[in-house]
Coordinates of C-alpha atoms in Angstrom, one line a residue:
X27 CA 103.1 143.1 106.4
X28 CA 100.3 144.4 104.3
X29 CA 97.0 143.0 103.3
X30 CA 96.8 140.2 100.3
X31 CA 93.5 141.6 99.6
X32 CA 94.9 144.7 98.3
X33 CA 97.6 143.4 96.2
X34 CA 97.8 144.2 92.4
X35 CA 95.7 142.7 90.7
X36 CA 93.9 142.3 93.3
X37 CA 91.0 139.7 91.1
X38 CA 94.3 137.4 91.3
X39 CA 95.2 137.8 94.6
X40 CA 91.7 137.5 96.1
X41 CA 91.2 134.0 94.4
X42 CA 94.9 133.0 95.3
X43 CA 94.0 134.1 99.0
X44 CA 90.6 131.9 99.1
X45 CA 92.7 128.8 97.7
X46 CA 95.2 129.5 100.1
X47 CA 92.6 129.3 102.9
X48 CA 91.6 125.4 101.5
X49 CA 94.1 122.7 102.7
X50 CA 95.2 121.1 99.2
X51 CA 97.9 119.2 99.3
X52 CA 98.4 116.4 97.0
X53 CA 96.4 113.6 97.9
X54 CA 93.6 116.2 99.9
X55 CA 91.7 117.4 97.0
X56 CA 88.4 117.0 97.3
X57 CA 87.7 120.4 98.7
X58 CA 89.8 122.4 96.3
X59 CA 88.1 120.5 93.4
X60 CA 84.6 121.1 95.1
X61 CA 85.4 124.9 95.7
X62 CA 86.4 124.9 91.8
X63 CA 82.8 123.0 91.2
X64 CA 81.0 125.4 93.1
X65 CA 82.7 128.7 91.1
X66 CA 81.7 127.5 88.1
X67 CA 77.9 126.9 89.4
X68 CA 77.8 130.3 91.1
X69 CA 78.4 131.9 87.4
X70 CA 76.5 129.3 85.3
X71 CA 79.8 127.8 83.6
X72 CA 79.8 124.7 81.9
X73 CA 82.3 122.3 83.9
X74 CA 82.9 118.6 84.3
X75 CA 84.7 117.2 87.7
X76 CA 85.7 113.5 86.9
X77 CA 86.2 110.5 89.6
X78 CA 89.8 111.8 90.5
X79 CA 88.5 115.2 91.0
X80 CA 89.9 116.9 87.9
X81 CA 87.8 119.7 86.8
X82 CA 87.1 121.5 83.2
X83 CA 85.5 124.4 83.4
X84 CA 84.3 125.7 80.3
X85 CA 83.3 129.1 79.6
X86 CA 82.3 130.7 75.7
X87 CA 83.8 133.3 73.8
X88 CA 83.2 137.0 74.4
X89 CA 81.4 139.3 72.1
X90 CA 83.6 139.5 68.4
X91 CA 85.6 136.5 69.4
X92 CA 83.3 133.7 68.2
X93 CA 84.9 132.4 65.4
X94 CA 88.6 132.6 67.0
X95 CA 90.0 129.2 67.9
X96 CA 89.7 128.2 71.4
X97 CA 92.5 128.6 73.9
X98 CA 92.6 126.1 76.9
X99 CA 94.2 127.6 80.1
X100 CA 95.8 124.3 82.6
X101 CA 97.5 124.5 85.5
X102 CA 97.3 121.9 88.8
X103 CA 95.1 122.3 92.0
X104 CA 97.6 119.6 94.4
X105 CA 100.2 121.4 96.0
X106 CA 103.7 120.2 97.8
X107 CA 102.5 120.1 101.8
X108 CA 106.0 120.5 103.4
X109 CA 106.7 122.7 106.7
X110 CA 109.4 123.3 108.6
X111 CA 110.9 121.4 111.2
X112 CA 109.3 122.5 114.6
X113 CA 106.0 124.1 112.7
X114 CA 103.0 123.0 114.4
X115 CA 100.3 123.4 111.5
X116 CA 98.2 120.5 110.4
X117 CA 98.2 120.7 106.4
X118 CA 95.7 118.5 105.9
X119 CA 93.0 120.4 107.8
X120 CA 94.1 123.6 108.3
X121 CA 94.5 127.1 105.7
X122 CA 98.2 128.7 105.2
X123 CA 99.4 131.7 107.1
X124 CA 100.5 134.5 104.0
X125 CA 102.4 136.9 104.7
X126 CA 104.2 140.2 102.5
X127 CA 108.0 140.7 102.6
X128 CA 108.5 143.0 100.6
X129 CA 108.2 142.1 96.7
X130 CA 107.1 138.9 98.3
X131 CA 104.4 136.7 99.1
X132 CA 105.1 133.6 101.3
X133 CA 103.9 131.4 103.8
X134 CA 104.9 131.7 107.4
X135 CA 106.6 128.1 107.8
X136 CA 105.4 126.3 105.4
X137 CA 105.3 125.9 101.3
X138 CA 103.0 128.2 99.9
X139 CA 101.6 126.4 97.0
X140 CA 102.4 129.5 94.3
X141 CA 103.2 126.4 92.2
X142 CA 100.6 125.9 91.0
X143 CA 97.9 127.4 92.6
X144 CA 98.7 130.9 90.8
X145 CA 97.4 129.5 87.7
X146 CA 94.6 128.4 89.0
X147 CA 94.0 131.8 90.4
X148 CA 94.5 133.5 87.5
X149 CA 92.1 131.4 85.6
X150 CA 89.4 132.0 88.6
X151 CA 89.7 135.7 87.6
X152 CA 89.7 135.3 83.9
X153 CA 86.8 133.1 83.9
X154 CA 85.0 135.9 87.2
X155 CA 86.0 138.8 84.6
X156 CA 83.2 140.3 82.6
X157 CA 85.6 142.7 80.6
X158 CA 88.5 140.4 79.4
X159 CA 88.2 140.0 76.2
X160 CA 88.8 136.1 74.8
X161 CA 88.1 133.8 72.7
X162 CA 86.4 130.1 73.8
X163 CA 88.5 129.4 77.0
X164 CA 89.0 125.7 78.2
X165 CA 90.1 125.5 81.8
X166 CA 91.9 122.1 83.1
X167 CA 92.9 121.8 86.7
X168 CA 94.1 118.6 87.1
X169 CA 95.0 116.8 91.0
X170 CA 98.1 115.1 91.7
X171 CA 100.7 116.9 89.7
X172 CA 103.3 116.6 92.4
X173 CA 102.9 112.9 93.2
X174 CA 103.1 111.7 89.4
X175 CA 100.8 113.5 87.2
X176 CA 97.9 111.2 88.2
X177 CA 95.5 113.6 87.2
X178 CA 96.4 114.8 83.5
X179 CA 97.1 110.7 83.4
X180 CA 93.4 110.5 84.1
X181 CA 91.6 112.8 82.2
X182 CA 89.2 112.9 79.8
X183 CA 89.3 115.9 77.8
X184 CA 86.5 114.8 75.0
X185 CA 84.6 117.9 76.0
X186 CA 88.0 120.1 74.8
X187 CA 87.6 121.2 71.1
X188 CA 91.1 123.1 71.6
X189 CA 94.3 122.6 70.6
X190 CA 96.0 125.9 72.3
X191 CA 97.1 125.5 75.1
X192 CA 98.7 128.2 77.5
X193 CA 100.1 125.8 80.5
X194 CA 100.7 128.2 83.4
X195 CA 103.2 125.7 85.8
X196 CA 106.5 127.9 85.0
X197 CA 108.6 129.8 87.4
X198 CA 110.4 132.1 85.7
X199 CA 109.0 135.3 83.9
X200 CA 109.8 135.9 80.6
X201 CA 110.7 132.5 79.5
X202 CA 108.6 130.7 77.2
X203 CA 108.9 126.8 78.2
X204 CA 108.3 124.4 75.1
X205 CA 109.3 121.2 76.1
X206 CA 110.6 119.6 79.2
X207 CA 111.6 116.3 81.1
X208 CA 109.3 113.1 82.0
X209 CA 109.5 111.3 84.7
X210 CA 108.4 108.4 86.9
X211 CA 108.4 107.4 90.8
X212 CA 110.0 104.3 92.3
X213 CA 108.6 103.4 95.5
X214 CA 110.7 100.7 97.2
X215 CA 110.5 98.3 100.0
X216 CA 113.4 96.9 102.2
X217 CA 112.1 94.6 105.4
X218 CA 114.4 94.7 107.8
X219 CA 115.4 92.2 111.5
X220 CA 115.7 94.0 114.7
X221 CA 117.2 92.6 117.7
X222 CA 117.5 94.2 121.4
X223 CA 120.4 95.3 122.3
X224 CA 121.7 97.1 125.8
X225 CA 123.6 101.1 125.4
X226 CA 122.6 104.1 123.7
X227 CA 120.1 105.7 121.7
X228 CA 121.2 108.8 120.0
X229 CA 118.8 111.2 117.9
X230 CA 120.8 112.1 115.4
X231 CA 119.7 114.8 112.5
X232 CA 120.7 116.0 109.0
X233 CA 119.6 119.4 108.8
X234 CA 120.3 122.9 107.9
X235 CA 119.6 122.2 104.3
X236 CA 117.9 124.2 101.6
X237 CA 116.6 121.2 99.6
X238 CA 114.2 122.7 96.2
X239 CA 112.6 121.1 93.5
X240 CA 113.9 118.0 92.3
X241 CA 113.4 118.7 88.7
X242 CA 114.3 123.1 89.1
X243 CA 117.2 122.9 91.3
X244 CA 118.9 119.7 91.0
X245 CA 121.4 121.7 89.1
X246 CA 122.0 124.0 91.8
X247 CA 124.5 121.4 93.7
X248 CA 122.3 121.3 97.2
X249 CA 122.6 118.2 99.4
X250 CA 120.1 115.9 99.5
X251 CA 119.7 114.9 103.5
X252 CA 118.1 111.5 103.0
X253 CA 121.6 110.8 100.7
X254 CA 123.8 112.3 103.3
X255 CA 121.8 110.1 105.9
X256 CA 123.8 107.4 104.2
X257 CA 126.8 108.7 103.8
X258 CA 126.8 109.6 107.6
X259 CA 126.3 105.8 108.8
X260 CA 128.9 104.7 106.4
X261 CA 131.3 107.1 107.9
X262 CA 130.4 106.2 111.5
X263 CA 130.5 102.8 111.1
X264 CA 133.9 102.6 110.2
X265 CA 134.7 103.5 113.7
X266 CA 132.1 101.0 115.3
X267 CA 129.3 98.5 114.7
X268 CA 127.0 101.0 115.0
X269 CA 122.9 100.3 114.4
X270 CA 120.0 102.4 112.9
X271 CA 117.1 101.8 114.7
X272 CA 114.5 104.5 113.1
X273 CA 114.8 107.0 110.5
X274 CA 112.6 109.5 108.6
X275 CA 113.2 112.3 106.1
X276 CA 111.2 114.3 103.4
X277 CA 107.6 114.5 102.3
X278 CA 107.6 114.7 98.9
X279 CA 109.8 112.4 96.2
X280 CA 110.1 115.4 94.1
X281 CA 111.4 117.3 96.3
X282 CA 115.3 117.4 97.5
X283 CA 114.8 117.1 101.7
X284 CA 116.0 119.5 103.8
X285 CA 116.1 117.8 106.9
X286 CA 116.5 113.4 107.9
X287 CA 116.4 112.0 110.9
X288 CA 117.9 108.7 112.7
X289 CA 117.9 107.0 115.2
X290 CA 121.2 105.3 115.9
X291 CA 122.2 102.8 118.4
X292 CA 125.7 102.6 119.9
X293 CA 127.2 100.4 123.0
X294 CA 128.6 102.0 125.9
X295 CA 131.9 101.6 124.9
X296 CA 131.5 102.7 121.6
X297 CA 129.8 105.9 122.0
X298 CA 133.2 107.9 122.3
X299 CA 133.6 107.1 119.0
X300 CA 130.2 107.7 117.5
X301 CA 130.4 110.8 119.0
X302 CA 133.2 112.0 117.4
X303 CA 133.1 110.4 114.2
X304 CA 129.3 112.6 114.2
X305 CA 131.4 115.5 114.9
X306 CA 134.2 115.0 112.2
X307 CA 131.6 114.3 109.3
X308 CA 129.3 118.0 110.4
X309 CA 132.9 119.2 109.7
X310 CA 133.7 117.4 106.3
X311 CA 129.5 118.6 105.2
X312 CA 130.7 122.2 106.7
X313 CA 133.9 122.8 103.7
X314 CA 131.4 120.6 100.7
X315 CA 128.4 122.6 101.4
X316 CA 129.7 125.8 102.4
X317 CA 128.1 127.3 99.5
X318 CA 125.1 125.5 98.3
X319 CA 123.8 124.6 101.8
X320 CA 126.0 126.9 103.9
X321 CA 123.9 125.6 107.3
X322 CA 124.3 122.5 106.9
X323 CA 124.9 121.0 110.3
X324 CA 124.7 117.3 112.4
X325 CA 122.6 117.3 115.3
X326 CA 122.3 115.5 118.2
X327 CA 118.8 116.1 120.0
X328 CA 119.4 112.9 122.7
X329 CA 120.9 110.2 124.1
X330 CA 119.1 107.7 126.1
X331 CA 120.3 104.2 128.2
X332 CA 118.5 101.2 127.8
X333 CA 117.3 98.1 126.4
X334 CA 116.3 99.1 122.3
X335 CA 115.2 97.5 119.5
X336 CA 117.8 98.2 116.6
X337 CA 118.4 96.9 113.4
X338 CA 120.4 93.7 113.2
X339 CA 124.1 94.0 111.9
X340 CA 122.9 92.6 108.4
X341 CA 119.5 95.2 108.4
X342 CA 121.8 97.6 109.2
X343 CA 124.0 97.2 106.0
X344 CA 121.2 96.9 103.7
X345 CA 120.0 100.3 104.7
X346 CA 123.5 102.1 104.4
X347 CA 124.0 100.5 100.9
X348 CA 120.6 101.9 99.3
X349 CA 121.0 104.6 101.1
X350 CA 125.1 105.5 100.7
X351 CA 125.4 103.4 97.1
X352 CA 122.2 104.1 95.3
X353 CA 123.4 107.0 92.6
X354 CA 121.3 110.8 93.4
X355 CA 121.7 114.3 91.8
X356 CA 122.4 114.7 88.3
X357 CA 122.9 111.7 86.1
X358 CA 123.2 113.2 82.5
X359 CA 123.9 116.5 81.1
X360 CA 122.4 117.2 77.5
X361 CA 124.5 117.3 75.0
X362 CA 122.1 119.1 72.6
X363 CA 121.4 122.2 75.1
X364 CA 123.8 123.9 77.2
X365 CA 123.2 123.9 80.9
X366 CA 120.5 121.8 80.5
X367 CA 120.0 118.8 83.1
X368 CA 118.9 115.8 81.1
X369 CA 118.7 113.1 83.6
X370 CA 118.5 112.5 87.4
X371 CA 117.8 110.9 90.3
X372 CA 116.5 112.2 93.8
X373 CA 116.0 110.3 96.6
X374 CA 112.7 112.6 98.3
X375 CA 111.1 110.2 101.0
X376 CA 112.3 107.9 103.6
X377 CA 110.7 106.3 106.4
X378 CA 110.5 103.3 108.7
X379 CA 106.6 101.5 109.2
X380 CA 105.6 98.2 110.3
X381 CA 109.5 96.8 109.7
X382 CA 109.6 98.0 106.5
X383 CA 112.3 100.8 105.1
X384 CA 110.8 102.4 102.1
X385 CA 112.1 105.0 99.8
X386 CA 110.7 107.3 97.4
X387 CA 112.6 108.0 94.2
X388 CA 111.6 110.7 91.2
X389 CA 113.1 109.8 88.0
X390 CA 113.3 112.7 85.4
X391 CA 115.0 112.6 82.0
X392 CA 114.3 113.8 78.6
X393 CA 116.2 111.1 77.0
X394 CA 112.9 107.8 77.0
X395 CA 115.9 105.4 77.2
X396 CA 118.0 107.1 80.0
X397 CA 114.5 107.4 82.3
X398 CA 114.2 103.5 81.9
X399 CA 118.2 102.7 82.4
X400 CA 118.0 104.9 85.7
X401 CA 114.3 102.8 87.0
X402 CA 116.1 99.4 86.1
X403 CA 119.4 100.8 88.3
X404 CA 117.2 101.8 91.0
X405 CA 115.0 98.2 91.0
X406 CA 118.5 96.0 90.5
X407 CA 120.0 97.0 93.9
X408 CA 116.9 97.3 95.7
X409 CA 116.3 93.8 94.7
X410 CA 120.1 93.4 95.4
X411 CA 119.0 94.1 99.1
X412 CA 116.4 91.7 99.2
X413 CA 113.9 94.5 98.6
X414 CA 110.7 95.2 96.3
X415 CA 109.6 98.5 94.3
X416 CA 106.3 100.0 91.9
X417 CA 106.9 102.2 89.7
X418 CA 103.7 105.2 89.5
X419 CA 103.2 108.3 87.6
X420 CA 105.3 107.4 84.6
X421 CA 104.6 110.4 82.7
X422 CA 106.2 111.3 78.9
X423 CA 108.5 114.0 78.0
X424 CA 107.0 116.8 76.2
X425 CA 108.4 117.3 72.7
X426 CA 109.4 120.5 71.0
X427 CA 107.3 121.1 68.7
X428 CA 109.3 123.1 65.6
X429 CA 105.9 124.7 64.2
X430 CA 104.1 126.4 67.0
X431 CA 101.5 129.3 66.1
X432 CA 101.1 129.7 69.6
X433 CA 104.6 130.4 70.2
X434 CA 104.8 132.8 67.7
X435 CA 102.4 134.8 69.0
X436 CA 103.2 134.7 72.2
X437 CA 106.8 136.0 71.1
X438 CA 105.4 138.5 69.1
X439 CA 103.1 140.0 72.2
X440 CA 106.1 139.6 74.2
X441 CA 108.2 142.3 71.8
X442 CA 105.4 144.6 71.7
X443 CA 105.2 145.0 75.3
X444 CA 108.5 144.5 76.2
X445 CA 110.5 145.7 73.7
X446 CA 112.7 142.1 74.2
X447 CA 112.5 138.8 73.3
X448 CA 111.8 136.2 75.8
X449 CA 113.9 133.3 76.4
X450 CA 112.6 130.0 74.5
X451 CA 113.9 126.8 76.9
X452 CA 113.1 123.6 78.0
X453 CA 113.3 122.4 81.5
X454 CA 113.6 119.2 83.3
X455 CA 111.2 119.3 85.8
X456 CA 108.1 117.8 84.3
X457 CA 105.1 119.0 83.5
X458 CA 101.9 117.9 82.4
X459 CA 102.1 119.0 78.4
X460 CA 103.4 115.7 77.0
X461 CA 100.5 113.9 78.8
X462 CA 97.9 116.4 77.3
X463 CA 99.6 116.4 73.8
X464 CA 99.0 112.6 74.2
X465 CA 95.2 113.0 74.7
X466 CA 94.9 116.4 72.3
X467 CA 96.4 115.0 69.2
X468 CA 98.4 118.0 67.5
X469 CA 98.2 120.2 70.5
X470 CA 100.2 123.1 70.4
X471 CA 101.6 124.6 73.7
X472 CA 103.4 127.2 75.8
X473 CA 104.4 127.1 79.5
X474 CA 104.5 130.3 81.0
X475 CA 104.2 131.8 84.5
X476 CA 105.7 134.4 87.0
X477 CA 108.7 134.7 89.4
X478 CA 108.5 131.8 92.4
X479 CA 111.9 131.5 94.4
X480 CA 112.5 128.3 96.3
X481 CA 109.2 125.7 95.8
X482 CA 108.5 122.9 97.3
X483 CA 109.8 124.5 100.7
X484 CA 109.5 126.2 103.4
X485 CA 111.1 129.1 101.6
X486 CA 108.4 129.7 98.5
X487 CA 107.9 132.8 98.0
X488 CA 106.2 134.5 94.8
X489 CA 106.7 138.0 93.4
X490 CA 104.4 140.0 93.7
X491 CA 105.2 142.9 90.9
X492 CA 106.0 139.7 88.4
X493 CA 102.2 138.4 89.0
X494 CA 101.1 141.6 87.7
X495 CA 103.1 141.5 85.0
X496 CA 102.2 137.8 83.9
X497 CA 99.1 138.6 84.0
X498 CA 99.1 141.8 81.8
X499 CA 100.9 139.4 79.2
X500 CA 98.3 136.3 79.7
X501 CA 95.3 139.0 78.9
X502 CA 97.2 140.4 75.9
X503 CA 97.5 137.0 75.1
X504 CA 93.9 136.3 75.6
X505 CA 92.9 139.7 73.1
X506 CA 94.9 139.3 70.4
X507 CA 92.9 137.8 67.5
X508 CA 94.7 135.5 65.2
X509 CA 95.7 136.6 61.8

């Protein structure tokens, strides 16, 4: 294990360590945005932190660079809060534990928050640096990227005079990302009757599974757990008249869960046949997943006699048809770009409070139409079940943009140090460009950032040799006059 502090470059990795030491995940701002405030009073920086905690930070161009046309750097300060199961931290009040493996940087159980709070790094160093050379720089870090984009929703950028903009929310060195998906999230509501009933309680788990991002590795064919969570009480209740009684799985809607959880009650003469219809569908996950999610498993932590409150026979079946019926994964495939996911569904929260099942959905698409088809499917059968839903954090697609000086340039830099060009995509997880545009009228802009393995859980990890070179290119980037 060596010491972050002395990771290359180390002005990157010594702010990345500090916001790394500030619980921030979305929702738990305040201090991140204050620790933002207070850098830019410390060096006399213009800035502006808004009622939602957004911050601009402003800083003017170096010596030479005055009449070059400001850049504005953006990333998000919010990060995804997930931890594995068993993992003791408290996110909300406590720093993460990094650790080097290698190549890698990671956090020892938990997400890391390299997406996004990288960018935000590197634009603490660029804006601490006294010898990068830049024109004007514009620095938004908005909150509440990963819950819906609340932040960039928010904004006012009436302070920004530029219409540049470097976004630094990628994953993937070398690609250039110029237009991606938009989204929304559909939060829905089922009430459901209980009833006491006399046998067994059984903890039963779905777990084992690698989950991701919702919008960067819903093509990878992973199981969702709160999905198979369905599947499993439809399969078990073939064999019985089985009841849920509790169940609880993911933290995040965009994010694909790893790991549900149920409570499930049986009668005595029916557990035989819980037991083995739980052990017959761990072996039907086993031969689907053995690839994507090869440990994939069921689990049964206990089984308790008594008197319990389950769900009535009718609660029951409203709960395995939004949860076995309701469409996940992949919806569309473009048709313009190859192997490019245009539309899709993902089922991130579930949870039982006050007699009330609620569910989490993320929405992405690049197709306006498709997004709304996919929200009315999702509202028609919970209403079907007698439920209700909001919708939040309805955010635009960002456009490709055909002309793109920025773009060019970037391509261009990208040659010379390189020798290659780098890949020009789109993506379908969303990010916060198509908002911006909305507010910036005839922004031009570039998504760009190094390798990150594995976000939103437990698994992050972030290279350590491709932050070095990201960086190189973002400072290149930063020198290069325009023509």
């Amino acid at each position: 294990m060596g010491k972050i502090s002395q990771l290359e470059p180390k002005e990157v990795f010594h702010f990345f360590e500090e916001i790394c030491q500030i619980p921030h995940g979305s929702g738990n701002v305040e201090q991140i945005s204050d620790y933002l405030v207070d850098f830019a009073k410390a060096r006399n920086l213009e800035y502006v932190q808004d009622e939602l905690k957004n911050v601009v930070i402003i800083k003017e161009a170096s010596a030479g660079y005055e009449s070059q046309e400001p850049l504005l750097l953006q990333g998000h300060m919010d990060m995804v809060a997930v931890k594995k199961p068993g993992c003791t931290k408290d996110m909300t009040k406590e720093g993460l534990d990094l650790e080097v493996d290698g190549d890698y940087l990671l956090a020892r159980d938990t997400t890391l928050g390299g997406d996004d709070g990288i960018a935000v790094a590197y634009a603490l160093a660029i804006l601490d640096s006294d010898s990068c050379e830049h024109p004007r720089l514009e620095v938004i870090i908005t909150v509440d990227e990963e819950t819906g984009m609340e932040g960039a929703n928010g904004i006012d950028l009436s302070m920004c005079r530029g219409r540049r903009m470097l976004n630094l929310d990628n994953e993937e060195e070398g690609v250039l990302l110029t237009s991606c998906a938009g989204g929304a999230r559909v939060h829905g509501r089922v009430k459901v009757e209980t009833q006491k009933l006399q046998g067994y309680r059984y903890q039963v788990g779905v777990e084992g599974l690698l989950g991701g991002h919702s919008g960067a590795e819903i093509d990878k064919g992973r199981a969702n757990a709160n999905a198979m969570l369905g599947r499993l009480i439809h399969f078990c209740r073939k064999n019985g008249d089985f009841r849920f009684m509790d169940m609880a799985g993911g933290s995040a809607d965009n994010a694909i869960p790893s790991a549900s959880h149920a409570q499930i009650f049986a009668r005595e003469e029916e557990c035989a046949a819980l037991e083995e219809s739980l052990k017959s569908f761990e072996a039907i996950l086993s031969r689907e997943f053995s690839v994507t999610d090869p440990s994939i498993s069921i689990t049964v932590a206990g089984k308790e006699q008594g008197e319990w409150e389950a769900f009535t026979k009718e609660s029951t079946e409203k709960a395995e048809m939004l949860l076995f019926m309701m469409p996940n994964g992949i919806q569309a495939m473009s048709a313009n770009i190859k192997g490019l996911v245009q539309t899709s569904l993902n089922l991130g929260i579930l949870k039982m409070a006050d007699g009330v099942l609620e569910l989490d959905y993320s929405v992405r698409s690049s197709v306006m139409s498709e997004k709304q088809m996919i929200i009315d499917k999702v509202c028609l059968l919970l209403e079907s079940q007698g439920g209700t839903y909001e919708i939040s954090g309805d955010y635009p697609a960002w456009e490709y943009r055909q002309d793109s000086a920025l773009r060019d340039k970037m391509v261009e830099i990208y040659e010379e140090m390189y020798g290659k060009k780098p890949r020009i995509e789109a993506i379908h997880a969303g990010l916060e460009c198509g908002i911006l545009a909305g507010k910036l009228p005839g922004l031009d802009c570039v998504s760009i950032g190094p390798d990150m393995k594995d976000i939103h859980t437990p698994e992050e990890r972030l290279s350590i040799s491709s932050t070095k070179r990201v960086w190189d290119y973002v400072l290149a980037v930063l020198k290069k006059k325009d023509n």
